[in-house]
Amino acid sequence: MGQNQSSGTAIGAAVLAMLCGMRYLSEAGTFVVHLVLLEPAPQYFVGTAWNGVLAATLFVGGILLLLRRTLGRTLVAAGTALALVATLLANGAVSAYFFAEVDGEPLVTGDEVAFVLFVMTFAALVLSVIRPTSDWLEGRRRDDEEPSKQDRLPGW
């Protein structure tokens, strides 16, 4: 039972990472539409590449984390950390290279929505780096915890 409890942090990090990945995939898609419909501009190329890399990193990291691969944890932590840095530092004219705009308005409008996306990204980062996630990836159990049925050796 304790092993299932500690898996919650890893599963939560993976789900949040994939949800964040969907957000960056929508940003990348918007930049691609801008490239196709509007004149090619450097910020569209940079935005497509940046958001595409973030989306891929978060999706692949989330899936690998669910498969109990340490690389998944690393990808989720790196992807969410980069997303947070871009969110905090990209303002003014630089934000056009990271966040897509439609008719002069960013895709994420409203302070509440932006705050929820920020908290979701931060939560994925925290959940991916805390100790219970590491323990779950390594398959550790507490001393007083019995192994699950599928982890028991014959004759245990």
PDB file of C-alpha atoms in Angstrom:
ATOM      1  CA  MET A   1       0.000   0.000   0.000  1.00  0.00           C
ATOM      2  CA  GLY A   2       2.838   2.423   0.773  1.00  0.00           C
ATOM      3  CA  GLN A   3       4.375   1.830  -2.629  1.00  0.00           C
ATOM      4  CA  ASN A   4       1.173   3.000  -4.301  1.00  0.00           C
ATOM      5  CA  GLN A   5       1.203   6.131  -2.146  1.00  0.00           C
ATOM      6  CA  SER A   6       4.719   7.073  -3.222  1.00  0.00           C
ATOM      7  CA  SER A   7       3.852   6.472  -6.875  1.00  0.00           C
ATOM      8  CA  GLY A   8       1.336   9.315  -6.672  1.00  0.00           C
ATOM      9  CA  THR A   9       4.045  11.952  -6.884  1.00  0.00           C
ATOM     10  CA  ALA A  10       5.545  10.424 -10.023  1.00  0.00           C
ATOM     11  CA  ILE A  11       2.162   9.929 -11.660  1.00  0.00           C
ATOM     12  CA  GLY A  12       1.151  13.473 -10.742  1.00  0.00           C
ATOM     13  CA  ALA A  13       4.380  14.876 -12.192  1.00  0.00           C
ATOM     14  CA  ALA A  14       3.893  12.881 -15.396  1.00  0.00           C
ATOM     15  CA  VAL A  15       0.278  13.964 -15.868  1.00  0.00           C
ATOM     16  CA  LEU A  16       1.077  17.609 -15.165  1.00  0.00           C
ATOM     17  CA  ALA A  17       4.063  17.453 -17.512  1.00  0.00           C
ATOM     18  CA  MET A  18       1.870  16.110 -20.312  1.00  0.00           C
ATOM     19  CA  LEU A  19      -0.728  18.815 -19.676  1.00  0.00           C
ATOM     20  CA  CYS A  20       2.020  21.450 -19.835  1.00  0.00           C
ATOM     21  CA  GLY A  21       3.260  19.770 -23.005  1.00  0.00           C
ATOM     22  CA  MET A  22      -0.185  20.243 -24.539  1.00  0.00           C
ATOM     23  CA  ARG A  23       0.024  23.953 -23.787  1.00  0.00           C
ATOM     24  CA  TYR A  24       3.410  24.256 -25.522  1.00  0.00           C
ATOM     25  CA  LEU A  25       2.185  22.122 -28.401  1.00  0.00           C
ATOM     26  CA  SER A  26      -0.645  24.618 -28.952  1.00  0.00           C
ATOM     27  CA  GLU A  27       1.906  27.453 -28.891  1.00  0.00           C
ATOM     28  CA  ALA A  28       4.066  25.619 -31.458  1.00  0.00           C
ATOM     29  CA  GLY A  29       1.014  24.962 -33.625  1.00  0.00           C
ATOM     30  CA  THR A  30       0.098  28.627 -33.572  1.00  0.00           C
ATOM     31  CA  PHE A  31       3.621  29.562 -34.643  1.00  0.00           C
ATOM     32  CA  VAL A  32       3.404  27.035 -37.501  1.00  0.00           C
ATOM     33  CA  VAL A  33       0.110  28.573 -38.635  1.00  0.00           C
ATOM     34  CA  HIS A  34       1.785  31.995 -38.560  1.00  0.00           C
ATOM     35  CA  LEU A  35       4.627  30.631 -40.694  1.00  0.00           C
ATOM     36  CA  VAL A  36       2.202  29.228 -43.243  1.00  0.00           C
ATOM     37  CA  LEU A  37      -0.314  32.071 -43.400  1.00  0.00           C
ATOM     38  CA  LEU A  38       1.821  35.112 -42.674  1.00  0.00           C
ATOM     39  CA  GLU A  39       5.236  36.133 -43.891  1.00  0.00           C
ATOM     40  CA  PRO A  40       8.089  34.107 -42.400  1.00  0.00           C
ATOM     41  CA  ALA A  41       9.649  35.990 -39.533  1.00  0.00           C
ATOM     42  CA  PRO A  42      12.480  34.959 -37.193  1.00  0.00           C
ATOM     43  CA  GLN A  43      10.231  34.891 -34.121  1.00  0.00           C
ATOM     44  CA  TYR A  44       7.965  32.328 -35.811  1.00  0.00           C
ATOM     45  CA  PHE A  45      10.874  29.978 -36.469  1.00  0.00           C
ATOM     46  CA  VAL A  46      12.291  30.429 -32.983  1.00  0.00           C
ATOM     47  CA  GLY A  47       8.838  30.067 -31.389  1.00  0.00           C
ATOM     48  CA  THR A  48       8.077  26.897 -33.326  1.00  0.00           C
ATOM     49  CA  ALA A  49      11.410  25.336 -32.405  1.00  0.00           C
ATOM     50  CA  TRP A  50      11.331  26.415 -28.734  1.00  0.00           C
ATOM     51  CA  ASN A  51       7.760  25.334 -28.076  1.00  0.00           C
ATOM     52  CA  GLY A  52       8.181  22.163 -30.130  1.00  0.00           C
ATOM     53  CA  VAL A  53      11.216  21.147 -28.078  1.00  0.00           C
ATOM     54  CA  LEU A  54       9.401  21.920 -24.820  1.00  0.00           C
ATOM     55  CA  ALA A  55       6.318  19.961 -25.901  1.00  0.00           C
ATOM     56  CA  ALA A  56       8.393  16.960 -26.983  1.00  0.00           C
ATOM     57  CA  THR A  57      10.500  17.070 -23.820  1.00  0.00           C
ATOM     58  CA  LEU A  58       7.460  17.191 -21.556  1.00  0.00           C
ATOM     59  CA  PHE A  59       5.470  14.530 -23.422  1.00  0.00           C
ATOM     60  CA  VAL A  60       8.378  12.091 -23.699  1.00  0.00           C
ATOM     61  CA  GLY A  61       9.442  12.830 -20.120  1.00  0.00           C
ATOM     62  CA  GLY A  62       5.938  12.202 -18.825  1.00  0.00           C
ATOM     63  CA  ILE A  63       5.639   8.898 -20.659  1.00  0.00           C
ATOM     64  CA  LEU A  64       9.086   7.729 -19.557  1.00  0.00           C
ATOM     65  CA  LEU A  65       8.314   8.736 -15.995  1.00  0.00           C
ATOM     66  CA  LEU A  66       5.193   6.570 -16.067  1.00  0.00           C
ATOM     67  CA  LEU A  67       7.389   3.745 -17.365  1.00  0.00           C
ATOM     68  CA  ARG A  68       9.665   4.238 -14.317  1.00  0.00           C
ATOM     69  CA  ARG A  69      12.642   5.489 -16.298  1.00  0.00           C
ATOM     70  CA  THR A  70      15.018   7.929 -14.659  1.00  0.00           C
ATOM     71  CA  LEU A  71      15.432   9.762 -17.965  1.00  0.00           C
ATOM     72  CA  GLY A  72      11.746  10.669 -17.761  1.00  0.00           C
ATOM     73  CA  ARG A  73      12.294  12.382 -14.441  1.00  0.00           C
ATOM     74  CA  THR A  74      15.239  14.293 -15.880  1.00  0.00           C
ATOM     75  CA  LEU A  75      13.278  15.375 -18.962  1.00  0.00           C
ATOM     76  CA  VAL A  76      10.288  16.516 -16.898  1.00  0.00           C
ATOM     77  CA  ALA A  77      12.509  18.481 -14.529  1.00  0.00           C
ATOM     78  CA  ALA A  78      14.482  20.077 -17.368  1.00  0.00           C
ATOM     79  CA  GLY A  79      11.409  20.865 -19.470  1.00  0.00           C
ATOM     80  CA  THR A  80       9.453  22.415 -16.643  1.00  0.00           C
ATOM     81  CA  ALA A  81      12.471  24.391 -15.419  1.00  0.00           C
ATOM     82  CA  LEU A  82      13.052  25.818 -18.900  1.00  0.00           C
ATOM     83  CA  ALA A  83       9.361  26.625 -19.237  1.00  0.00           C
ATOM     84  CA  LEU A  84       9.385  28.463 -15.912  1.00  0.00           C
ATOM     85  CA  VAL A  85      12.507  30.426 -16.840  1.00  0.00           C
ATOM     86  CA  ALA A  86      10.943  31.462 -20.156  1.00  0.00           C
ATOM     87  CA  THR A  87       7.705  32.423 -18.430  1.00  0.00           C
ATOM     88  CA  LEU A  88       9.486  34.552 -15.853  1.00  0.00           C
ATOM     89  CA  LEU A  89      12.089  36.184 -18.085  1.00  0.00           C
ATOM     90  CA  ALA A  90      10.379  36.541 -21.466  1.00  0.00           C
ATOM     91  CA  ASN A  91       8.635  39.890 -21.405  1.00  0.00           C
ATOM     92  CA  GLY A  92       8.400  42.840 -23.745  1.00  0.00           C
ATOM     93  CA  ALA A  93       9.572  42.325 -27.312  1.00  0.00           C
ATOM     94  CA  VAL A  94      11.315  39.052 -26.399  1.00  0.00           C
ATOM     95  CA  SER A  95       8.035  37.354 -25.503  1.00  0.00           C
ATOM     96  CA  ALA A  96       7.085  37.228 -29.210  1.00  0.00           C
ATOM     97  CA  TYR A  97       9.830  34.617 -29.640  1.00  0.00           C
ATOM     98  CA  PHE A  98       8.433  32.348 -26.913  1.00  0.00           C
ATOM     99  CA  PHE A  99       4.680  32.902 -26.769  1.00  0.00           C
ATOM    100  CA  ALA A 100       2.394  33.054 -29.793  1.00  0.00           C
ATOM    101  CA  GLU A 101       0.000  35.903 -30.364  1.00  0.00           C
ATOM    102  CA  VAL A 102      -3.200  35.966 -32.368  1.00  0.00           C
ATOM    103  CA  ASP A 103      -4.386  39.407 -33.457  1.00  0.00           C
ATOM    104  CA  GLY A 104      -1.918  41.003 -31.062  1.00  0.00           C
ATOM    105  CA  GLU A 105      -3.202  39.059 -28.046  1.00  0.00           C
ATOM    106  CA  PRO A 106      -1.306  36.162 -26.439  1.00  0.00           C
ATOM    107  CA  LEU A 107      -2.891  32.709 -26.495  1.00  0.00           C
ATOM    108  CA  VAL A 108      -3.024  32.757 -22.709  1.00  0.00           C
ATOM    109  CA  THR A 109      -5.194  35.692 -21.773  1.00  0.00           C
ATOM    110  CA  GLY A 110      -6.184  36.526 -18.268  1.00  0.00           C
ATOM    111  CA  ASP A 111      -4.091  36.617 -15.167  1.00  0.00           C
ATOM    112  CA  GLU A 112      -5.953  33.691 -13.594  1.00  0.00           C
ATOM    113  CA  VAL A 113      -5.236  31.349 -16.490  1.00  0.00           C
ATOM    114  CA  ALA A 114      -1.586  32.396 -16.622  1.00  0.00           C
ATOM    115  CA  PHE A 115      -1.292  31.829 -12.876  1.00  0.00           C
ATOM    116  CA  VAL A 116      -2.854  28.359 -13.109  1.00  0.00           C
ATOM    117  CA  LEU A 117      -0.463  27.403 -15.925  1.00  0.00           C
ATOM    118  CA  PHE A 118       2.486  28.697 -13.913  1.00  0.00           C
ATOM    119  CA  VAL A 119       1.411  26.775 -10.795  1.00  0.00           C
ATOM    120  CA  MET A 120       0.830  23.632 -12.850  1.00  0.00           C
ATOM    121  CA  THR A 121       4.318  23.864 -14.343  1.00  0.00           C
ATOM    122  CA  PHE A 122       5.883  24.575 -10.965  1.00  0.00           C
ATOM    123  CA  ALA A 123       3.999  21.653  -9.392  1.00  0.00           C
ATOM    124  CA  ALA A 124       5.250  19.291 -12.119  1.00  0.00           C
ATOM    125  CA  LEU A 125       8.811  20.438 -11.420  1.00  0.00           C
ATOM    126  CA  VAL A 126       8.486  19.971  -7.664  1.00  0.00           C
ATOM    127  CA  LEU A 127       6.765  16.589  -7.942  1.00  0.00           C
ATOM    128  CA  SER A 128       9.423  15.314 -10.336  1.00  0.00           C
ATOM    129  CA  VAL A 129      12.357  16.138  -8.062  1.00  0.00           C
ATOM    130  CA  ILE A 130      11.087  15.153  -4.614  1.00  0.00           C
ATOM    131  CA  ARG A 131      12.225  12.007  -2.817  1.00  0.00           C
ATOM    132  CA  PRO A 132       9.077   9.835  -3.156  1.00  0.00           C
ATOM    133  CA  THR A 133       9.369  10.066  -6.950  1.00  0.00           C
ATOM    134  CA  SER A 134      12.990   8.978  -6.748  1.00  0.00           C
ATOM    135  CA  ASP A 135      12.101   6.107  -4.420  1.00  0.00           C
ATOM    136  CA  TRP A 136       9.328   4.955  -6.741  1.00  0.00           C
ATOM    137  CA  LEU A 137      11.672   5.028  -9.739  1.00  0.00           C
ATOM    138  CA  GLU A 138      14.249   2.997  -7.849  1.00  0.00           C
ATOM    139  CA  GLY A 139      11.620   0.588  -6.509  1.00  0.00           C
ATOM    140  CA  ARG A 140      12.465   1.185  -2.860  1.00  0.00           C
ATOM    141  CA  ARG A 141      10.135   0.327  -0.030  1.00  0.00           C
ATOM    142  CA  ARG A 142      10.108   1.344   3.580  1.00  0.00           C
ATOM    143  CA  ASP A 143      11.491  -1.197   6.042  1.00  0.00           C
ATOM    144  CA  ASP A 144       8.058  -2.036   7.468  1.00  0.00           C
ATOM    145  CA  GLU A 145       6.400  -2.315   4.060  1.00  0.00           C
ATOM    146  CA  GLU A 146       5.701  -5.649   2.396  1.00  0.00           C
ATOM    147  CA  PRO A 147       6.314  -5.986  -1.346  1.00  0.00           C
ATOM    148  CA  SER A 148       3.312  -6.060  -3.647  1.00  0.00           C
ATOM    149  CA  LYS A 149       2.175  -9.412  -5.070  1.00  0.00           C
ATOM    150  CA  GLN A 150       3.934  -8.864  -8.383  1.00  0.00           C
ATOM    151  CA  ASP A 151       7.206  -7.948  -6.601  1.00  0.00           C
ATOM    152  CA  ARG A 152       7.306 -11.041  -4.388  1.00  0.00           C
ATOM    153  CA  LEU A 153       9.761 -13.773  -5.144  1.00  0.00           C
ATOM    154  CA  PRO A 154       8.471 -17.348  -5.092  1.00  0.00           C
ATOM    155  CA  GLY A 155       8.422 -18.698  -1.558  1.00  0.00           C
ATOM    156  CA  TRP A 156       8.571 -15.249   0.057  1.00  0.00           C
TER     157      TRP A 156
END
